[in-house]
């Protein structure tokens, strides 16, 4: 049970990070399609709503317990992805600050090269994560998990 409380907290932290102004502005500032962030957020919100029901059912249903264990792993991977995006946001801020200064140091990889590589890689990772969470959404329906009133 404590593990699922942590999972609920992980959902909250992840959703907060996804909706941070820095990440949203980074995507919009790069003329990047932020619809992937929105899709990821919606998948997370939907899954978060069935956590209480899954907690209750895991005691008597091994398939639900396995589903929760796999979901926990997926959420940790999603956290890693959001952390990677936040790190890129910070990197761009630092590079912008030092490129405007008199003692600028040339980066090991140009910002434009980094941005192109980063954008393609992040889009791909976001799409994969959305697909994974969609699988969890489908499986929750097969397992008969329901939204619990009052669950965020």
Short mmCIF file of C-alpha atoms in Angstrom, two decimals, residues 10-149:
data_model
loop_
_atom_site.label_atom_id
_atom_site.label_comp_id
_atom_site.label_asym_id
_atom_site.label_seq_id
_atom_site.Cartn_x
_atom_site.Cartn_y
_atom_site.Cartn_z
CA UNK A 10 5.05 10.34 -8.30
CA UNK A 11 2.05 11.07 -10.54
CA UNK A 12 1.60 14.43 -8.82
CA UNK A 13 5.23 15.45 -9.15
CA UNK A 14 5.32 14.33 -12.77
CA UNK A 15 2.18 16.27 -13.64
CA UNK A 16 3.54 19.38 -11.91
CA UNK A 17 6.77 19.18 -13.88
CA UNK A 18 4.95 18.60 -17.16
CA UNK A 19 2.85 21.69 -16.64
CA UNK A 20 5.71 23.92 -15.48
CA UNK A 21 6.03 27.19 -17.35
CA UNK A 22 9.67 26.45 -18.19
CA UNK A 23 8.88 23.22 -20.02
CA UNK A 24 5.80 24.60 -21.78
CA UNK A 25 7.64 27.76 -22.83
CA UNK A 26 10.61 25.71 -24.02
CA UNK A 27 8.39 23.69 -26.35
CA UNK A 28 6.51 26.73 -27.60
CA UNK A 29 9.69 28.79 -27.95
CA UNK A 30 11.18 26.15 -30.20
CA UNK A 31 8.02 26.21 -32.30
CA UNK A 32 7.65 22.67 -31.04
CA UNK A 33 4.29 20.95 -30.99
CA UNK A 34 3.31 20.90 -27.33
CA UNK A 35 0.39 18.58 -28.09
CA UNK A 36 2.63 15.65 -27.10
CA UNK A 37 2.99 17.14 -23.63
CA UNK A 38 -0.78 17.56 -23.44
CA UNK A 39 -1.38 13.96 -24.54
CA UNK A 40 1.08 12.68 -21.96
CA UNK A 41 -0.61 14.74 -19.26
CA UNK A 42 -4.06 13.43 -20.19
CA UNK A 43 -2.88 9.81 -20.13
CA UNK A 44 -1.33 10.33 -16.71
CA UNK A 45 -4.45 12.02 -15.35
CA UNK A 46 -6.64 9.17 -16.56
CA UNK A 47 -4.45 6.49 -15.02
CA UNK A 48 -4.08 8.41 -11.78
CA UNK A 49 -7.85 8.29 -11.32
CA UNK A 50 -7.89 4.49 -11.02
CA UNK A 51 -5.02 4.13 -8.54
CA UNK A 52 -7.26 3.76 -5.46
CA UNK A 53 -9.34 1.06 -7.13
CA UNK A 54 -6.19 -0.74 -8.26
CA UNK A 55 -4.75 -0.54 -4.73
CA UNK A 56 -7.84 -2.22 -3.33
CA UNK A 57 -8.03 -4.91 -6.03
CA UNK A 58 -4.34 -5.82 -6.04
CA UNK A 59 -4.81 -7.66 -2.75
CA UNK A 60 -7.03 -10.29 -4.33
CA UNK A 61 -6.09 -10.00 -8.00
CA UNK A 62 -2.51 -10.81 -9.05
CA UNK A 63 -3.09 -9.35 -12.53
CA UNK A 64 -3.91 -5.96 -10.99
CA UNK A 65 -0.83 -6.17 -8.77
CA UNK A 66 1.31 -6.94 -11.81
CA UNK A 67 -0.34 -4.05 -13.69
CA UNK A 68 0.50 -1.67 -10.83
CA UNK A 69 4.10 -2.88 -10.70
CA UNK A 70 4.49 -2.32 -14.44
CA UNK A 71 2.77 1.07 -14.21
CA UNK A 72 5.18 2.12 -11.48
CA UNK A 73 8.09 1.26 -13.77
CA UNK A 74 6.51 3.23 -16.64
CA UNK A 75 5.97 6.25 -14.39
CA UNK A 76 9.62 6.20 -13.35
CA UNK A 77 10.60 6.16 -17.04
CA UNK A 78 8.24 9.09 -17.66
CA UNK A 79 9.89 10.95 -14.78
CA UNK A 80 13.28 10.32 -16.37
CA UNK A 81 12.01 11.71 -19.67
CA UNK A 82 10.61 14.85 -18.05
CA UNK A 83 13.87 15.27 -16.15
CA UNK A 84 15.73 15.01 -19.47
CA UNK A 85 13.52 17.76 -20.91
CA UNK A 86 14.02 19.95 -17.82
CA UNK A 87 17.78 19.45 -18.10
CA UNK A 88 17.68 20.58 -21.73
CA UNK A 89 15.67 23.64 -20.70
CA UNK A 90 18.33 24.51 -18.13
CA UNK A 91 21.11 23.88 -20.64
CA UNK A 92 19.54 26.27 -23.13
CA UNK A 93 19.17 28.94 -20.44
CA UNK A 94 22.81 28.59 -19.43
CA UNK A 95 24.02 28.62 -23.03
CA UNK A 96 21.97 31.73 -23.76
CA UNK A 97 23.41 33.45 -20.71
CA UNK A 98 27.02 32.65 -21.60
CA UNK A 99 26.64 33.34 -25.32
CA UNK A 100 25.63 36.89 -24.48
CA UNK A 101 28.63 37.42 -22.17
CA UNK A 102 32.06 38.76 -23.17
CA UNK A 103 33.96 35.65 -22.07
CA UNK A 104 31.86 33.11 -23.89
CA UNK A 105 33.27 29.61 -24.25
CA UNK A 106 32.41 27.72 -27.44
CA UNK A 107 30.15 24.75 -26.67
CA UNK A 108 31.29 21.23 -27.53
CA UNK A 109 28.23 20.85 -29.74
CA UNK A 110 26.50 23.78 -31.35
CA UNK A 111 23.16 24.83 -29.92
CA UNK A 112 21.43 24.38 -33.25
CA UNK A 113 22.83 20.84 -33.67
CA UNK A 114 21.85 20.01 -30.11
CA UNK A 115 18.34 21.40 -30.64
CA UNK A 116 17.72 19.39 -33.81
CA UNK A 117 18.97 16.17 -32.23
CA UNK A 118 17.13 16.87 -29.00
CA UNK A 119 13.82 17.75 -30.66
CA UNK A 120 13.76 14.59 -32.79
CA UNK A 121 14.78 12.37 -29.90
CA UNK A 122 12.34 13.91 -27.42
CA UNK A 123 9.43 13.71 -29.86
CA UNK A 124 10.17 10.05 -30.38
CA UNK A 125 10.47 9.37 -26.65
CA UNK A 126 7.27 11.28 -25.87
CA UNK A 127 5.38 9.34 -28.53
CA UNK A 128 6.68 6.02 -27.15
CA UNK A 129 5.72 7.00 -23.60
CA UNK A 130 2.22 8.00 -24.73
CA UNK A 131 1.87 4.63 -26.49
CA UNK A 132 2.99 2.79 -23.36
CA UNK A 133 0.51 4.68 -21.19
CA UNK A 134 -2.22 4.04 -23.76
CA UNK A 135 -1.55 0.32 -23.32
CA UNK A 136 -2.01 0.74 -19.56
CA UNK A 137 -5.27 2.57 -20.21
CA UNK A 138 -6.57 -0.28 -22.34
CA UNK A 139 -5.45 -2.87 -19.83
CA UNK A 140 -7.08 -1.02 -16.92
CA UNK A 141 -10.39 -1.40 -18.74
CA UNK A 142 -9.77 -5.13 -19.26
CA UNK A 143 -8.95 -5.46 -15.54
CA UNK A 144 -12.18 -3.66 -14.66
CA UNK A 145 -10.49 -0.79 -12.84
CA UNK A 146 -12.77 2.17 -12.22
CA UNK A 147 -12.29 5.79 -11.36
CA UNK A 148 -12.82 6.40 -7.67
CA UNK A 149 -14.77 9.52 -6.69
#
